[in-house]
PDB file of C-alpha atoms in Angstrom:
ATOM      1  CA  MET A   1     111.619-166.908  77.474  1.00  0.00           C
ATOM      2  CA  LYS A   2     108.681-167.505  79.797  1.00  0.00           C
ATOM      3  CA  TYR A   3     109.805-164.608  82.025  1.00  0.00           C
ATOM      4  CA  PHE A   4     110.172-162.338  78.977  1.00  0.00           C
ATOM      5  CA  HIS A   5     106.555-163.018  77.967  1.00  0.00           C
ATOM      6  CA  SER A   6     105.329-162.376  81.549  1.00  0.00           C
ATOM      7  CA  ILE A   7     107.183-159.053  81.707  1.00  0.00           C
ATOM      8  CA  ALA A   8     105.793-158.035  78.304  1.00  0.00           C
ATOM      9  CA  ILE A   9     102.222-158.821  79.383  1.00  0.00           C
ATOM     10  CA  LEU A  10     102.680-156.879  82.638  1.00  0.00           C
ATOM     11  CA  LEU A  11     104.013-153.846  80.759  1.00  0.00           C
ATOM     12  CA  PHE A  12     101.089-154.010  78.301  1.00  0.00           C
ATOM     13  CA  VAL A  13      98.527-154.142  81.112  1.00  0.00           C
ATOM     14  CA  THR A  14     100.249-151.302  82.986  1.00  0.00           C
ATOM     15  CA  VAL A  15     100.318-149.053  79.928  1.00  0.00           C
ATOM     16  CA  GLY A  16      96.677-149.870  79.189  1.00  0.00           C
ATOM     17  CA  VAL A  17      95.541-149.046  82.737  1.00  0.00           C
ATOM     18  CA  SER A  18      97.556-145.832  82.688  1.00  0.00           C
ATOM     19  CA  ALA A  19      96.008-144.763  79.390  1.00  0.00           C
ATOM     20  CA  GLN A  20      92.507-145.569  80.655  1.00  0.00           C
ATOM     21  CA  THR A  21      93.141-143.611  83.864  1.00  0.00           C
ATOM     22  CA  LYS A  22      94.225-140.562  81.845  1.00  0.00           C
ATOM     23  CA  THR A  23      91.123-140.880  79.692  1.00  0.00           C
ATOM     24  CA  ASP A  24      88.833-141.138  82.728  1.00  0.00           C
ATOM     25  CA  THR A  25      90.582-138.165  84.334  1.00  0.00           C
ATOM     26  CA  THR A  26      90.072-136.118  81.199  1.00  0.00           C
ATOM     27  CA  GLU A  27      86.422-137.132  80.913  1.00  0.00           C
ATOM     28  CA  THR A  28      85.667-136.409  84.579  1.00  0.00           C
ATOM     29  CA  LYS A  29      87.625-133.179  84.715  1.00  0.00           C
ATOM     30  CA  LYS A  30      85.706-130.765  86.872  1.00  0.00           C
ATOM     31  CA  LYS A  31      83.708-128.232  84.917  1.00  0.00           C
ATOM     32  CA  PRO A  32      84.305-124.574  85.783  1.00  0.00           C
ATOM     33  CA  THR A  33      81.684-123.019  88.047  1.00  0.00           C
ATOM     34  CA  SER A  34      79.145-120.940  86.167  1.00  0.00           C
ATOM     35  CA  PHE A  35      77.708-117.916  87.923  1.00  0.00           C
ATOM     36  CA  VAL A  36      75.179-117.196  85.170  1.00  0.00           C
ATOM     37  CA  PRO A  37      71.644-117.463  86.672  1.00  0.00           C
ATOM     38  CA  THR A  38      69.499-120.413  85.602  1.00  0.00           C
ATOM     39  CA  GLY A  39      66.157-119.161  86.939  1.00  0.00           C
ATOM     40  CA  VAL A  40      64.151-116.753  89.042  1.00  0.00           C
ATOM     41  CA  ARG A  41      61.742-117.867  91.781  1.00  0.00           C
ATOM     42  CA  VAL A  42      58.808-115.657  92.719  1.00  0.00           C
ATOM     43  CA  GLY A  43      56.441-116.550  95.549  1.00  0.00           C
ATOM     44  CA  THR A  44      54.440-115.443  98.529  1.00  0.00           C
ATOM     45  CA  ASP A  45      54.104-116.105 102.253  1.00  0.00           C
ATOM     46  CA  LEU A  46      51.173-118.410 103.031  1.00  0.00           C
ATOM     47  CA  ILE A  47      51.193-117.456 106.721  1.00  0.00           C
ATOM     48  CA  ALA A  48      50.488-113.808 105.883  1.00  0.00           C
ATOM     49  CA  ILE A  49      47.600-114.892 103.647  1.00  0.00           C
ATOM     50  CA  GLY A  50      46.162-117.091 106.398  1.00  0.00           C
ATOM     51  CA  MET A  51      46.481-114.409 109.072  1.00  0.00           C
ATOM     52  CA  THR A  52      44.818-111.826 106.816  1.00  0.00           C
ATOM     53  CA  ARG A  53      41.923-114.236 106.322  1.00  0.00           C
ATOM     54  CA  TYR A  54      41.445-115.450 109.893  1.00  0.00           C
ATOM     55  CA  VAL A  55      42.999-112.863 112.280  1.00  0.00           C
ATOM     56  CA  ASP A  56      40.864-109.740 112.594  1.00  0.00           C
ATOM     57  CA  SER A  57      43.667-107.590 113.985  1.00  0.00           C
ATOM     58  CA  TYR A  58      46.072-108.246 111.089  1.00  0.00           C
ATOM     59  CA  LYS A  59      46.077-107.427 107.381  1.00  0.00           C
ATOM     60  CA  GLY A  60      49.123-107.997 105.228  1.00  0.00           C
ATOM     61  CA  TRP A  61      50.937-109.640 102.341  1.00  0.00           C
ATOM     62  CA  GLU A  62      54.485-110.505 101.335  1.00  0.00           C
ATOM     63  CA  VAL A  63      56.159-111.293  97.981  1.00  0.00           C
ATOM     64  CA  ASN A  64      59.458-113.190  97.888  1.00  0.00           C
ATOM     65  CA  ALA A  65      61.946-113.645  95.041  1.00  0.00           C
ATOM     66  CA  ASP A  66      65.422-115.077  94.539  1.00  0.00           C
ATOM     67  CA  VAL A  67      67.852-115.723  91.690  1.00  0.00           C
ATOM     68  CA  ASP A  68      70.775-118.162  91.677  1.00  0.00           C
ATOM     69  CA  PHE A  69      74.450-117.478  91.002  1.00  0.00           C
ATOM     70  CA  SER A  70      75.818-121.008  91.352  1.00  0.00           C
ATOM     71  CA  ARG A  71      75.400-121.840  95.072  1.00  0.00           C
ATOM     72  CA  TYR A  72      74.769-118.197  95.986  1.00  0.00           C
ATOM     73  CA  TYR A  73      71.317-116.595  95.795  1.00  0.00           C
ATOM     74  CA  LEU A  74      70.253-112.976  95.753  1.00  0.00           C
ATOM     75  CA  ALA A  75      66.996-112.708  97.736  1.00  0.00           C
ATOM     76  CA  VAL A  76      64.471-109.864  97.920  1.00  0.00           C
ATOM     77  CA  ASP A  77      61.252-109.605  99.965  1.00  0.00           C
ATOM     78  CA  VAL A  78      58.619-106.878  99.724  1.00  0.00           C
ATOM     79  CA  GLY A  79      55.569-106.663 101.978  1.00  0.00           C
ATOM     80  CA  SER A  80      52.982-104.680 103.860  1.00  0.00           C
ATOM     81  CA  TRP A  81      51.072-105.091 107.091  1.00  0.00           C
ATOM     82  CA  SER A  82      48.706-103.308 109.433  1.00  0.00           C
ATOM     83  CA  ARG A  83      47.679-104.205 112.975  1.00  0.00           C
ATOM     84  CA  ASP A  84      44.907-103.045 115.298  1.00  0.00           C
ATOM     85  CA  TYR A  85      44.677-103.690 119.042  1.00  0.00           C
ATOM     86  CA  ASP A  86      41.824-102.607 121.288  1.00  0.00           C
ATOM     87  CA  ASN A  87      41.714-103.677 124.944  1.00  0.00           C
ATOM     88  CA  GLY A  88      39.240-101.004 126.017  1.00  0.00           C
ATOM     89  CA  ALA A  89      41.761 -98.813 127.796  1.00  0.00           C
ATOM     90  CA  GLU A  90      44.104 -98.516 124.808  1.00  0.00           C
ATOM     91  CA  ILE A  91      43.549 -98.534 121.058  1.00  0.00           C
ATOM     92  CA  TYR A  92      46.649 -99.039 118.911  1.00  0.00           C
ATOM     93  CA  SER A  93      46.977 -99.231 115.129  1.00  0.00           C
ATOM     94  CA  ASN A  94      49.794 -99.166 112.604  1.00  0.00           C
ATOM     95  CA  ASN A  95      50.247 -99.424 108.863  1.00  0.00           C
ATOM     96  CA  GLY A  96      53.306 -99.603 106.651  1.00  0.00           C
ATOM     97  CA  ASN A  97      55.472-101.237 103.998  1.00  0.00           C
ATOM     98  CA  TYR A  98      58.844-102.945 104.177  1.00  0.00           C
ATOM     99  CA  PHE A  99      61.528-104.666 102.144  1.00  0.00           C
ATOM    100  CA  ARG A 100      64.423-107.007 102.817  1.00  0.00           C
ATOM    101  CA  ILE A 101      67.439-107.669 100.614  1.00  0.00           C
ATOM    102  CA  GLY A 102      70.351-110.031 101.095  1.00  0.00           C
ATOM    103  CA  GLY A 103      71.968-113.308 100.103  1.00  0.00           C
ATOM    104  CA  ASP A 104      71.696-117.036 100.796  1.00  0.00           C
ATOM    105  CA  VAL A 105      74.295-119.808 100.515  1.00  0.00           C
ATOM    106  CA  ASN A 106      73.002-123.224  99.405  1.00  0.00           C
ATOM    107  CA  PHE A 107      74.616-126.255 101.099  1.00  0.00           C
ATOM    108  CA  LEU A 108      73.025-128.892  98.818  1.00  0.00           C
ATOM    109  CA  LEU A 109      75.646-128.731  96.087  1.00  0.00           C
ATOM    110  CA  LYS A 110      74.988-131.884  94.043  1.00  0.00           C
ATOM    111  CA  ASP A 111      71.194-131.882  93.862  1.00  0.00           C
ATOM    112  CA  PRO A 112      70.108-131.878  90.174  1.00  0.00           C
ATOM    113  CA  ASP A 113      66.800-130.199  91.112  1.00  0.00           C
ATOM    114  CA  ARG A 114      68.649-127.387  92.898  1.00  0.00           C
ATOM    115  CA  ASN A 115      66.808-127.990  96.159  1.00  0.00           C
ATOM    116  CA  MET A 116      68.144-125.853  98.957  1.00  0.00           C
ATOM    117  CA  PHE A 117      69.188-125.913 102.569  1.00  0.00           C
ATOM    118  CA  PHE A 118      70.531-122.427 103.133  1.00  0.00           C
ATOM    119  CA  LEU A 119      71.954-119.886 105.526  1.00  0.00           C
ATOM    120  CA  GLY A 120      71.704-116.201 104.764  1.00  0.00           C
ATOM    121  CA  LEU A 121      71.787-112.580 105.828  1.00  0.00           C
ATOM    122  CA  ARG A 122      69.257-109.779 105.186  1.00  0.00           C
ATOM    123  CA  TYR A 123      68.989-106.032 105.599  1.00  0.00           C
ATOM    124  CA  GLY A 124      65.422-104.893 106.318  1.00  0.00           C
ATOM    125  CA  ARG A 125      63.822-101.473 106.199  1.00  0.00           C
ATOM    126  CA  SER A 126      60.286-100.290 106.936  1.00  0.00           C
ATOM    127  CA  LYS A 127      58.315 -97.090 106.496  1.00  0.00           C
ATOM    128  CA  PHE A 128      55.196 -96.840 108.647  1.00  0.00           C
ATOM    129  CA  SER A 129      52.739 -94.774 110.662  1.00  0.00           C
ATOM    130  CA  GLU A 130      51.100 -95.635 113.982  1.00  0.00           C
ATOM    131  CA  SER A 131      48.777 -94.190 116.599  1.00  0.00           C
ATOM    132  CA  LEU A 132      47.804 -94.880 120.193  1.00  0.00           C
ATOM    133  CA  GLN A 133      44.688 -93.686 122.020  1.00  0.00           C
ATOM    134  CA  VAL A 134      44.625 -94.028 125.807  1.00  0.00           C
ATOM    135  CA  ASN A 135      41.222 -93.814 127.489  1.00  0.00           C
ATOM    136  CA  LYS A 136      41.247 -92.550 131.076  1.00  0.00           C
ATOM    137  CA  ILE A 137      38.680 -91.536 133.673  1.00  0.00           C
ATOM    138  CA  ASP A 138      39.338 -88.129 135.240  1.00  0.00           C
ATOM    139  CA  SER A 139      38.062 -88.264 138.837  1.00  0.00           C
ATOM    140  CA  MET A 140      38.567 -84.506 139.254  1.00  0.00           C
ATOM    141  CA  TRP A 141      35.962 -83.744 136.592  1.00  0.00           C
ATOM    142  CA  ASN A 142      33.011 -85.927 137.580  1.00  0.00           C
ATOM    143  CA  ASN A 143      34.644 -89.095 136.259  1.00  0.00           C
ATOM    144  CA  ASN A 144      34.456 -87.880 132.690  1.00  0.00           C
ATOM    145  CA  PRO A 145      36.468 -89.895 130.150  1.00  0.00           C
ATOM    146  CA  VAL A 146      39.655 -88.311 128.864  1.00  0.00           C
ATOM    147  CA  ASN A 147      41.314 -89.469 125.666  1.00  0.00           C
ATOM    148  CA  GLU A 148      45.029 -89.028 125.131  1.00  0.00           C
ATOM    149  CA  ARG A 149      46.368 -89.514 121.607  1.00  0.00           C
ATOM    150  CA  TYR A 150      49.916 -90.194 120.475  1.00  0.00           C
ATOM    151  CA  SER A 151      51.121 -90.819 116.939  1.00  0.00           C
ATOM    152  CA  ASN A 152      53.986 -91.164 114.469  1.00  0.00           C
ATOM    153  CA  SER A 153      53.002 -90.317 110.920  1.00  0.00           C
ATOM    154  CA  ASN A 154      56.197 -90.842 108.912  1.00  0.00           C
ATOM    155  CA  SER A 155      58.574 -93.162 110.732  1.00  0.00           C
ATOM    156  CA  ASN A 156      61.340 -95.500 109.579  1.00  0.00           C
ATOM    157  CA  GLY A 157      62.919 -98.623 111.008  1.00  0.00           C
ATOM    158  CA  SER A 158      65.869-100.741 109.894  1.00  0.00           C
ATOM    159  CA  TRP A 159      67.364-104.028 111.097  1.00  0.00           C
ATOM    160  CA  PHE A 160      69.374-107.108 110.128  1.00  0.00           C
ATOM    161  CA  GLU A 161      68.374-110.774 109.925  1.00  0.00           C
ATOM    162  CA  LEU A 162      70.139-114.127 110.044  1.00  0.00           C
ATOM    163  CA  THR A 163      68.103-116.605 107.989  1.00  0.00           C
ATOM    164  CA  THR A 164      67.921-120.340 107.419  1.00  0.00           C
ATOM    165  CA  GLY A 165      65.473-122.618 105.666  1.00  0.00           C
ATOM    166  CA  ILE A 166      64.753-124.970 102.783  1.00  0.00           C
ATOM    167  CA  ARG A 167      63.389-124.773  99.231  1.00  0.00           C
ATOM    168  CA  VAL A 168      62.050-128.005  97.661  1.00  0.00           C
ATOM    169  CA  LYS A 169      60.793-128.666  94.138  1.00  0.00           C
ATOM    170  CA  ILE A 170      57.409-130.394  94.454  1.00  0.00           C
ATOM    171  CA  TRP A 171      56.108-130.354  90.875  1.00  0.00           C
ATOM    172  CA  LYS A 172      57.570-129.012  87.616  1.00  0.00           C
ATOM    173  CA  VAL A 173      57.962-125.252  88.310  1.00  0.00           C
ATOM    174  CA  ILE A 174      56.292-125.271  91.753  1.00  0.00           C
ATOM    175  CA  TRP A 175      58.495-125.015  94.846  1.00  0.00           C
ATOM    176  CA  MET A 176      57.724-124.809  98.543  1.00  0.00           C
ATOM    177  CA  GLY A 177      59.789-124.051 101.600  1.00  0.00           C
ATOM    178  CA  TYR A 178      60.199-122.076 104.774  1.00  0.00           C
ATOM    179  CA  THR A 179      62.429-119.305 106.081  1.00  0.00           C
ATOM    180  CA  ALA A 180      63.235-118.799 109.759  1.00  0.00           C
ATOM    181  CA  ARG A 181      64.543-115.375 110.765  1.00  0.00           C
ATOM    182  CA  LEU A 182      66.501-114.013 113.712  1.00  0.00           C
ATOM    183  CA  LYS A 183      66.052-110.219 113.637  1.00  0.00           C
ATOM    184  CA  PHE A 184      68.430-107.891 115.453  1.00  0.00           C
ATOM    185  CA  GLY A 185      70.070-104.463 115.403  1.00  0.00           C
ATOM    186  CA  LEU A 186      66.822-102.486 115.179  1.00  0.00           C
ATOM    187  CA  THR A 187      67.061 -98.708 114.810  1.00  0.00           C
ATOM    188  CA  THR A 188      64.117 -96.326 114.433  1.00  0.00           C
ATOM    189  CA  ASN A 189      63.558 -92.746 113.357  1.00  0.00           C
ATOM    190  CA  GLU A 190      60.157 -91.442 114.443  1.00  0.00           C
ATOM    191  CA  ASP A 191      58.697 -87.983 113.939  1.00  0.00           C
ATOM    192  CA  GLY A 192      55.995 -87.918 116.604  1.00  0.00           C
ATOM    193  CA  ASN A 193      55.457 -88.305 120.335  1.00  0.00           C
ATOM    194  CA  LEU A 194      55.028 -92.091 120.371  1.00  0.00           C
ATOM    195  CA  ILE A 195      57.790 -94.644 120.942  1.00  0.00           C
ATOM    196  CA  PRO A 196      57.428 -97.205 118.098  1.00  0.00           C
ATOM    197  CA  HIS A 197      55.621-100.313 119.280  1.00  0.00           C
ATOM    198  CA  ASP A 198      55.147-102.601 116.268  1.00  0.00           C
ATOM    199  CA  ILE A 199      57.124-102.176 113.029  1.00  0.00           C
ATOM    200  CA  PRO A 200      55.883-103.763 109.771  1.00  0.00           C
ATOM    201  CA  GLY A 201      58.318-106.451 108.683  1.00  0.00           C
ATOM    202  CA  TYR A 202      59.994-106.578 112.100  1.00  0.00           C
ATOM    203  CA  GLY A 203      57.335-106.872 114.811  1.00  0.00           C
ATOM    204  CA  ARG A 204      57.241-105.675 118.390  1.00  0.00           C
ATOM    205  CA  THR A 205      60.072-103.467 119.551  1.00  0.00           C
ATOM    206  CA  ASP A 206      60.151-104.357 123.264  1.00  0.00           C
ATOM    207  CA  LYS A 207      62.923-106.969 122.798  1.00  0.00           C
ATOM    208  CA  ASN A 208      66.486-106.733 121.503  1.00  0.00           C
ATOM    209  CA  VAL A 209      65.921-109.617 119.085  1.00  0.00           C
ATOM    210  CA  ALA A 210      62.818-110.910 117.355  1.00  0.00           C
ATOM    211  CA  TRP A 211      61.934-114.173 115.584  1.00  0.00           C
ATOM    212  CA  GLY A 212      60.128-114.508 112.285  1.00  0.00           C
ATOM    213  CA  PHE A 213      58.895-117.439 110.198  1.00  0.00           C
ATOM    214  CA  ASN A 214      57.545-117.656 106.654  1.00  0.00           C
ATOM    215  CA  TYR A 215      56.024-120.676 104.897  1.00  0.00           C
ATOM    216  CA  GLN A 216      56.308-119.981 101.192  1.00  0.00           C
ATOM    217  CA  ILE A 217      55.208-121.220  97.780  1.00  0.00           C
ATOM    218  CA  PHE A 218      57.141-120.274  94.626  1.00  0.00           C
ATOM    219  CA  VAL A 219      56.931-120.441  90.856  1.00  0.00           C
ATOM    220  CA  ARG A 220      60.324-120.853  89.204  1.00  0.00           C
ATOM    221  CA  ILE A 221      60.880-119.156  85.846  1.00  0.00           C
ATOM    222  CA  PRO A 222      63.858-120.737  84.032  1.00  0.00           C
ATOM    223  CA  VAL A 223      66.130-118.377  82.104  1.00  0.00           C
ATOM    224  CA  ARG A 224      68.650-120.923  80.732  1.00  0.00           C
ATOM    225  CA  ARG A 225      69.224-124.664  80.665  1.00  0.00           C
ATOM    226  CA  GLN A 226      71.057-126.083  83.663  1.00  0.00           C
ATOM    227  CA  GLN A 227      74.459-127.573  82.943  1.00  0.00           C
TER     228      GLN A 227
END
């Protein structure tokens, strides 16, 4: 009789644990991934603002935006810059606009604030004009100065970028972060007699790859409640 009671208690406990396990499994069943965006972030590059303020040879701005589709983000950048160099013998200037479009993958999957550490890819394109004046002394004509001018008035450039960086929520709807860029695959289409030297959005063209860095501040506009 004692063994019968022991077996009955064991069966009762086993059934109870099994039922509880099924309940917990049902309650913790993984929710399906939602790809409906929860918000849009819009920001700007603080480095461009600082350079415009304190670097005489540079004027520019950049606006950045992204929208989330679960762990995937569509990212768009739009900007403008102009540069001027004058070393006495040569005077160079350029001016143009650019955009980048691409995607990021967030590797911080369980963060309730949707902070980001990401890797991404961009396609960039720029439309610009530039000019170069070379000042020479002509010894054959009584050392008179001779100015040679070269220009491109309606040129285009395109390239690709590998990106990485972070986005961190610092207060309510305010976010900050950085983006590091490895730029490559540059192609140009110029209409003048000057080989492109500095392309807005890309930089100098004398290397096969170029580095870029943005330090950004964002405002996040929620479009639906996060699940």
